[in-house]
Coordinates of C-alpha atoms in Angstrom, one line a residue:
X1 CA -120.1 -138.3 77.2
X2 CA -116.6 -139.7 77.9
X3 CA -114.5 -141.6 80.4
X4 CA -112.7 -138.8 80.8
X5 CA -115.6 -135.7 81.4
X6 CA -114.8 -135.2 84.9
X7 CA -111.1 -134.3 84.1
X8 CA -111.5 -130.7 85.8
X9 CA -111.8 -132.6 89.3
X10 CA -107.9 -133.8 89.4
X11 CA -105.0 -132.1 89.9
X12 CA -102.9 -133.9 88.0
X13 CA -103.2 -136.7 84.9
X14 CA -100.5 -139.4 84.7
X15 CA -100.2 -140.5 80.8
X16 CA -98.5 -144.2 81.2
X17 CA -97.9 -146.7 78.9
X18 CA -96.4 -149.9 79.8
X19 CA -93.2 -150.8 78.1
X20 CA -91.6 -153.9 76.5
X21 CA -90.3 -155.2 79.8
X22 CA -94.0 -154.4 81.8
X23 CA -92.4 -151.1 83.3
X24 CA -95.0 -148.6 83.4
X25 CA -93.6 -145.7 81.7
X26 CA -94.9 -142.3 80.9
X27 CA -95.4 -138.7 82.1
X28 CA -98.2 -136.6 84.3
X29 CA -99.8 -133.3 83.1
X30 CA -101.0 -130.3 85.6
X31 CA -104.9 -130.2 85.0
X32 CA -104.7 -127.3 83.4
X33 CA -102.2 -128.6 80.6
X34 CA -104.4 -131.7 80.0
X35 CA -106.9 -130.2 76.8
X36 CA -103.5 -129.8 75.2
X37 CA -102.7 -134.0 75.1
X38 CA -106.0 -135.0 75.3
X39 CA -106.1 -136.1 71.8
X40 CA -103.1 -135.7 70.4
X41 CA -100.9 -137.4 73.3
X42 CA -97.4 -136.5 75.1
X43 CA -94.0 -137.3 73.4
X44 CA -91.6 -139.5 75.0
X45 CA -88.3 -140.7 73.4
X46 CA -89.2 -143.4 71.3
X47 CA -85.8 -145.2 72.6
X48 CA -87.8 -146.2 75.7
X49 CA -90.0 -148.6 74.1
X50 CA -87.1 -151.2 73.9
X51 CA -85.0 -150.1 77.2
X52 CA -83.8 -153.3 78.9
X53 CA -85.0 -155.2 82.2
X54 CA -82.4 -152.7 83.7
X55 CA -83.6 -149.4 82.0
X56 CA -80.7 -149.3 79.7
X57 CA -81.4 -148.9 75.8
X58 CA -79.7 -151.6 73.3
X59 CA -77.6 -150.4 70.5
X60 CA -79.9 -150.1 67.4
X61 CA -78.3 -148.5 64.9
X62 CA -81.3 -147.6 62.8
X63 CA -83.1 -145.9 65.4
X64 CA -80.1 -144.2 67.1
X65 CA -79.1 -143.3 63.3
X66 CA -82.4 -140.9 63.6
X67 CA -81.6 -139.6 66.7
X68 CA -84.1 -141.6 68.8
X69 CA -86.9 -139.6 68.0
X70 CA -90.0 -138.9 70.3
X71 CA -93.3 -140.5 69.9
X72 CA -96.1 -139.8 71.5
X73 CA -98.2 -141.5 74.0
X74 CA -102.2 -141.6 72.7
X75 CA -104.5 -141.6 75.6
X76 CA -106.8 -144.7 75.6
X77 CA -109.5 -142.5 77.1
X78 CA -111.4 -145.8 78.1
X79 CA -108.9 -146.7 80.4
X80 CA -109.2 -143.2 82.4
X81 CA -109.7 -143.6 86.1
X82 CA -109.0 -142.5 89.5
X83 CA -105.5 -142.9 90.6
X84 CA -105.9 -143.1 94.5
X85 CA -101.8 -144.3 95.1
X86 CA -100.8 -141.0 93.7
X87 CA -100.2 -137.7 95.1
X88 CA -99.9 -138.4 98.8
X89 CA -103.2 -137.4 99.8
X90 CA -102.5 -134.0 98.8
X91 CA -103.2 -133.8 95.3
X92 CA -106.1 -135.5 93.3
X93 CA -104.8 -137.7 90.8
X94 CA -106.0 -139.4 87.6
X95 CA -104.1 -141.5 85.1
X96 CA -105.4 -142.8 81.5
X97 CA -103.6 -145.7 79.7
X98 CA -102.1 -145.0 77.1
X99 CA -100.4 -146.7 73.1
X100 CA -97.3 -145.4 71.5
X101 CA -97.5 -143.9 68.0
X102 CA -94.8 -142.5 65.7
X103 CA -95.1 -138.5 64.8
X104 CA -96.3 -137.6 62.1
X105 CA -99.6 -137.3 60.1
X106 CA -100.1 -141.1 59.5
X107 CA -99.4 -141.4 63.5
X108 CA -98.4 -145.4 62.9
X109 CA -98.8 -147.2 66.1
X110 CA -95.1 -148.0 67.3
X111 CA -94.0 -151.4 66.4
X112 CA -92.7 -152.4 69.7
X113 CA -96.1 -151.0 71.5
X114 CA -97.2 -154.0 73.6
X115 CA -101.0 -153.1 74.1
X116 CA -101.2 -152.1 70.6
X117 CA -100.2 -155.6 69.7
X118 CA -102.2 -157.0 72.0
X119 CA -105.6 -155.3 70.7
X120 CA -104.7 -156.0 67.2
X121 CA -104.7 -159.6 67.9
X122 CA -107.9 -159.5 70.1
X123 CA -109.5 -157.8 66.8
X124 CA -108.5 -160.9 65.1
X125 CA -109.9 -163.8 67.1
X126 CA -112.9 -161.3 67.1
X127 CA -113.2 -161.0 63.1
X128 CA -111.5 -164.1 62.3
X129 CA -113.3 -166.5 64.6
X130 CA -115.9 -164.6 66.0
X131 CA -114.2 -165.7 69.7
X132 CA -114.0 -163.0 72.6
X133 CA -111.5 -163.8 75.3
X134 CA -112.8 -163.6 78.6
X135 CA -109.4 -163.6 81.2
X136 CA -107.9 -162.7 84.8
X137 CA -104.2 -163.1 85.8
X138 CA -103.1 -164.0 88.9
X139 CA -99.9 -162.2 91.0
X140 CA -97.3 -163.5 93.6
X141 CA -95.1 -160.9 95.0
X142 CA -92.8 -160.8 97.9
X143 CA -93.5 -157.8 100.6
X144 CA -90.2 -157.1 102.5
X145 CA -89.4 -154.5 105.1
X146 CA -85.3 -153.2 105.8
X147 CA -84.6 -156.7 103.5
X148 CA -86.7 -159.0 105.7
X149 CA -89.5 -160.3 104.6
X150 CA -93.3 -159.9 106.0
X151 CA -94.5 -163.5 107.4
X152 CA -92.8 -166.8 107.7
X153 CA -92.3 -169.5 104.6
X154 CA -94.5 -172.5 104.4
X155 CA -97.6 -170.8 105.8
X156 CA -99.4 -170.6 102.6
X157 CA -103.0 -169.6 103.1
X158 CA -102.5 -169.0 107.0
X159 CA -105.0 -166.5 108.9
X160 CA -102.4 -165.7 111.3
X161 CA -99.5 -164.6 108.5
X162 CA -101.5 -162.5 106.2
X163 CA -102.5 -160.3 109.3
X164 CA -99.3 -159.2 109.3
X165 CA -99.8 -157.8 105.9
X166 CA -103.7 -157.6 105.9
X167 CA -103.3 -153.6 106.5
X168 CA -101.5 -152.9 103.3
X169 CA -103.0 -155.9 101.5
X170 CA -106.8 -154.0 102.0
X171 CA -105.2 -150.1 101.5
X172 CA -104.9 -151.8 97.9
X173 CA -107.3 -153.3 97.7
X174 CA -109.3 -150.3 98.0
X175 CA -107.2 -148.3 95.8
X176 CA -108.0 -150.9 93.4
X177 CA -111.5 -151.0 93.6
X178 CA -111.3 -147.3 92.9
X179 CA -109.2 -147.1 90.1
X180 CA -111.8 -150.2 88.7
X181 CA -109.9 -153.2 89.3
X182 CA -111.7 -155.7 91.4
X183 CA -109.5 -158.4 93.6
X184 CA -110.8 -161.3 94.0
X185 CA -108.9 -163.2 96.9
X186 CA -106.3 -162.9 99.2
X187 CA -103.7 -165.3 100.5
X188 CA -100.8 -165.8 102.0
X189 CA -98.2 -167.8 100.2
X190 CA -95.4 -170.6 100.7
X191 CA -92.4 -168.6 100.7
X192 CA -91.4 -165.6 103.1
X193 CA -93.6 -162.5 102.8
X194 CA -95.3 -164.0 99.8
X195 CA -99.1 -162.3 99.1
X196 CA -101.1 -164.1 95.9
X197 CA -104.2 -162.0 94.6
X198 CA -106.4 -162.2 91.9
X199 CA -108.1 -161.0 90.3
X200 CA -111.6 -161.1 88.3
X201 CA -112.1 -161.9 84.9
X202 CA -112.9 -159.5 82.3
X203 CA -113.3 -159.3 78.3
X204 CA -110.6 -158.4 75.7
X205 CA -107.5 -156.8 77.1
X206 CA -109.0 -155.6 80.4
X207 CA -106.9 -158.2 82.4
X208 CA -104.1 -157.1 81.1
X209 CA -105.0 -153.6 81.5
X210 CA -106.0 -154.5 85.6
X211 CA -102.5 -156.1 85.9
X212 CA -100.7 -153.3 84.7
X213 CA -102.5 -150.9 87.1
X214 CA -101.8 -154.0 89.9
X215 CA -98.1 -154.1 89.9
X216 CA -97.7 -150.1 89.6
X217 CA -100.6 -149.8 92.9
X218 CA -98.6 -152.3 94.9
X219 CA -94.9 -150.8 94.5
X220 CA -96.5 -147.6 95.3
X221 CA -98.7 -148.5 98.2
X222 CA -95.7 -150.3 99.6
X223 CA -93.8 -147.3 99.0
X224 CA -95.9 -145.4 101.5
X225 CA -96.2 -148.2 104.0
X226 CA -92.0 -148.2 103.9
X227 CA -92.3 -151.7 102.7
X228 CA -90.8 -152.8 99.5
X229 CA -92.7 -155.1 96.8
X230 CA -91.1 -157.6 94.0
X231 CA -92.5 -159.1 91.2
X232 CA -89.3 -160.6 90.3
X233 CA -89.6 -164.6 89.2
X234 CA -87.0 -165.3 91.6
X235 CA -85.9 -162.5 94.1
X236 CA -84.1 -165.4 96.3
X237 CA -82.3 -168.8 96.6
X238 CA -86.1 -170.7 96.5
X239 CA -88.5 -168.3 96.1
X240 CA -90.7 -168.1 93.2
X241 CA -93.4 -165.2 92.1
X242 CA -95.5 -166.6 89.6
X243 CA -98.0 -164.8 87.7
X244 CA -100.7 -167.1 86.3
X245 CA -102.8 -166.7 83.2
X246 CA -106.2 -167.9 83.2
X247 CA -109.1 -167.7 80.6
X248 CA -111.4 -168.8 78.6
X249 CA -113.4 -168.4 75.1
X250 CA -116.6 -167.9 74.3
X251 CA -118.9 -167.3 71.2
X252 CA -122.7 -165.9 71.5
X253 CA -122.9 -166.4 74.9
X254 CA -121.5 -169.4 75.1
X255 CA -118.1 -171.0 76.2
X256 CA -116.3 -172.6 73.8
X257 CA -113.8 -174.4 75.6
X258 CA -116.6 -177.3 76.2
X259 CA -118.9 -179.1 73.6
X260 CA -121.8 -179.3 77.0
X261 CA -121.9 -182.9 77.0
X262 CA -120.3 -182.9 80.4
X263 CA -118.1 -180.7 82.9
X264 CA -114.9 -182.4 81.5
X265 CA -115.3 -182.8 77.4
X266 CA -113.6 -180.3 75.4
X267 CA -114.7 -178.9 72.6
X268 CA -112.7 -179.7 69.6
X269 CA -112.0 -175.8 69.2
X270 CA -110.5 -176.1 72.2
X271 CA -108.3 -178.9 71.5
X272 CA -106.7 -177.4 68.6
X273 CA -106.4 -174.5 70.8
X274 CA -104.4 -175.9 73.3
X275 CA -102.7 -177.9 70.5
X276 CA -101.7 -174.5 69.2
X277 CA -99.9 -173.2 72.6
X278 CA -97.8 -176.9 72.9
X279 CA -96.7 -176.2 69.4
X280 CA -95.4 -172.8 70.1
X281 CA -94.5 -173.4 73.8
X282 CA -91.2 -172.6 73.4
X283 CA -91.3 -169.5 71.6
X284 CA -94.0 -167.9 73.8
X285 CA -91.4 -168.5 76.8
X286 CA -89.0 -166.6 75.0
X287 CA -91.7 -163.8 75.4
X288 CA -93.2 -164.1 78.6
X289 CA -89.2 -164.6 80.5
X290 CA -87.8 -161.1 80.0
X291 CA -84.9 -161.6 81.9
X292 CA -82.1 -165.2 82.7
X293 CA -84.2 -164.7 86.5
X294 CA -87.8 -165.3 85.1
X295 CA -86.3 -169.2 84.2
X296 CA -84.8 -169.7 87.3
X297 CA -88.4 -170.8 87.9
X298 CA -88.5 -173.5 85.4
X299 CA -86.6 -175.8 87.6
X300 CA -89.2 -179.1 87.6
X301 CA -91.7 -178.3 91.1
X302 CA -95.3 -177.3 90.9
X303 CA -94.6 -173.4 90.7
X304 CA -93.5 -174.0 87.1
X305 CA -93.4 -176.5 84.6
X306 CA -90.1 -176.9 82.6
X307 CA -91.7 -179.1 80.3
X308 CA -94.2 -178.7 77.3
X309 CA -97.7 -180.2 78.7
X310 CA -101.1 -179.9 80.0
X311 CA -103.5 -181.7 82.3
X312 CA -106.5 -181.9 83.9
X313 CA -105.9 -179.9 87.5
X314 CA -102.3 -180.4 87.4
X315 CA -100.2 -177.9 88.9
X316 CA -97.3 -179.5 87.4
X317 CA -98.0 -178.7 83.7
X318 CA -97.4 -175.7 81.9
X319 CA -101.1 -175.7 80.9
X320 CA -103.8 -176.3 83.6
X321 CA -107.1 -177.5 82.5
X322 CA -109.8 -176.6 85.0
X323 CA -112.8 -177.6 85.6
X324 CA -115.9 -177.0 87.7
X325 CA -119.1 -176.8 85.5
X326 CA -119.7 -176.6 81.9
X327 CA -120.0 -172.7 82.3
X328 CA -116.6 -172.5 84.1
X329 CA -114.2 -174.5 82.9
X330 CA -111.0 -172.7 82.1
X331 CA -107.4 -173.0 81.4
X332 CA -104.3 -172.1 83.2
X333 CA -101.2 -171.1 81.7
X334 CA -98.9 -171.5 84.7
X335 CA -95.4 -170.6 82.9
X336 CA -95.6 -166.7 82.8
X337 CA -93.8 -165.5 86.0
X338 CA -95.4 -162.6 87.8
X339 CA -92.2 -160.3 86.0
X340 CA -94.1 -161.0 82.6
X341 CA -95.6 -158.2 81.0
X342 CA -98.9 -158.7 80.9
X343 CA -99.7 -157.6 77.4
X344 CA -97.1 -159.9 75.6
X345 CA -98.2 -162.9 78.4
X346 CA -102.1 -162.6 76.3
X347 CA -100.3 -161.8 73.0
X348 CA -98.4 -164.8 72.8
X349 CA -101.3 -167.2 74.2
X350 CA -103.9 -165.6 72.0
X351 CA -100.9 -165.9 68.8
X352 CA -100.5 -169.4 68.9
X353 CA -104.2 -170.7 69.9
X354 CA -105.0 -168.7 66.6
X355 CA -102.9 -170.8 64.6
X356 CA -103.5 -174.0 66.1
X357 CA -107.7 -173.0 65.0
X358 CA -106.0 -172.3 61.8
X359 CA -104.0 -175.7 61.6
X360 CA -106.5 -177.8 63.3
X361 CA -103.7 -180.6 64.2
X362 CA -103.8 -182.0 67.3
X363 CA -101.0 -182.3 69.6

């Protein structure tokens, strides 16, 4: 039995794959093409992988030197699911994640495949340190109608301003739920037609995978309601979309972030953990700011911290540590904006923590 059995009940299948940048990508199959990529994938130009924030590909001479050759996109048939923002009520949809591979009879997974590299290094802090991350992210966007945004600035967590959006907040909601992402809470936020929600926490790369589906259920759903949704750090003079990483680490059962003397002692695994992301703060910002807007956030106030530190339930570092119980203490990596993609915001995290286990030096 697989994800996928009850294929023969949709229309239409949408392959997507999420690219460098975070833009879902990809292509959609009639029902009754779908046996024909089930295993084997679709080919898409392999020049998309690296397009820019703006959809335009860089010059690389090696690959244009091979005539930017397809790839194709392997279903991850795990990730199959009903995709209730699609086909306008008229058509039944379904969509399946999917990883970029390079043609051929090896099939290599393509080097620039963000989920590929994110499972890859969720295999090592499985073998290496017998670790499973356990993770959520949380989203700010901005939801504006003819340019003019839905609900007033300052109101964050107001009753009255998120009933101007609770309609189209709950439609995806729903869609959500359906398409097996849960929400966890919604709020309205300090800046004009600001919505936060997150999300709950899963194992291994299903945050990441939740997110993805997130952003491209929002843009569509606001498509419909003729709203328009941003995820950009900074879509105006003030106004900042963060997108929030939090997570934790635990071994047989147990968290590992906490040595269970009390709610507030780290573990020493831990320490070296979060001794790992200050070392290599700066070059997982290079990764998690895809464009000059994403560090227009970085600008010293509690939305984001410009500066390399953590703290005990600070907003103002760049690392949060939080706390409520042995069980549930967790940290917050508060410098990924809500633009970030989502696989490269755990890849980078999960990247350096590894080496500062490896390194065990204290920061």
């Amino acid at each position: 039995m697989t994800q996928d059995e009850n294929w023969e009940e949709f229309d239409f299948i949408r392959f997507t794959w999420c690219d460098t940048n975070g833009v879902p990508r990809g292509k959609v199959v009639p029902r009754n093409s779908y046996r024909s990529f089930q295993k084997s994938g679709v080919g898409m130009n392999s020049l998309y992988a690296i397009f820019g924030i703006d959809s335009k590909p860089p010059i690389i001479p090696h690959i244009i030197a091979r005539g930017s050759p397809n790839n194709n996109l392997i279903p991850v048939i795990e990730t199959w699911h009903s995709c209730p923002w699609s086909g306008n009520g008229k058509s039944k949809v379904a969509q399946v994640l999917c990883q970029m591979h390079e043609l051929g009879k090896d099939s290599k997974p393509n080097s620039f495949d963000s989920r590929g590299i994110c499972v890859k290094l969720l295999n090592h802090l499985k073998t290496e340190f017998g670790l499973e991350l356990y993770s959520a992210l949380e989203y700010e966007f901005v939801l504006t109608k003819d340019k003019n945004p839905l609900g007033i600035a300052g109101h964050s967590c107001s009753a009255f301003n998120l009933k101007k959006t609770e309609d189209i907040c709950f439609e995806i909601t729903k869609r959500l739920q359906e398409a097996g992402v849960s929400i966890e809470s919604i709020h309205s936020e300090a800046f004009d037609g600001q919505i936060e929600m997150t999300m709950q926490p899963k194992y291994g790369i299903g945050s990441a995978d939740d997110a993805c589906l997130h952003k491209d259920c929002v843009k569509s759903t606001a498509f419909e309601y003729g709203y328009e949704a941003t995820y950009i750090c900074c879509p105006s003079e003030g106004v900042f979309n963060g997108g929030h990483f939090n997570f934790s680490l635990w071994k047989d059962g147990q968290n590992a972030l906490t040595d269970g003397s009390d709610q507030v002692a780290l573990s020493e695994l831990a320490k070296y953990w979060i001794s790992g992301i200050m070392e290599h703060a700066a070059g997982i910002t290079a990764l998690i700011c895809p464009n000059n807007n994403s560090y227009r956030r970085f600008c010293g106030v509690a939305s984001a911290q410009a500066e390399i530190c953590y703290s005990r339930e600070s907003r103002s570092a760049m690392l949060r540590i939080k706390e409520t119980s042995d069980v549930q203490t967790y940290l917050e990596f508060r410098s990924p904006g809500a633009s970030a993609n989502p696989y490269l915001v755990l890849s980078a995290v999960l990247a350096a923590g590894m080496d500062g286990l490896r390194q065990q030096r204290l920061r």
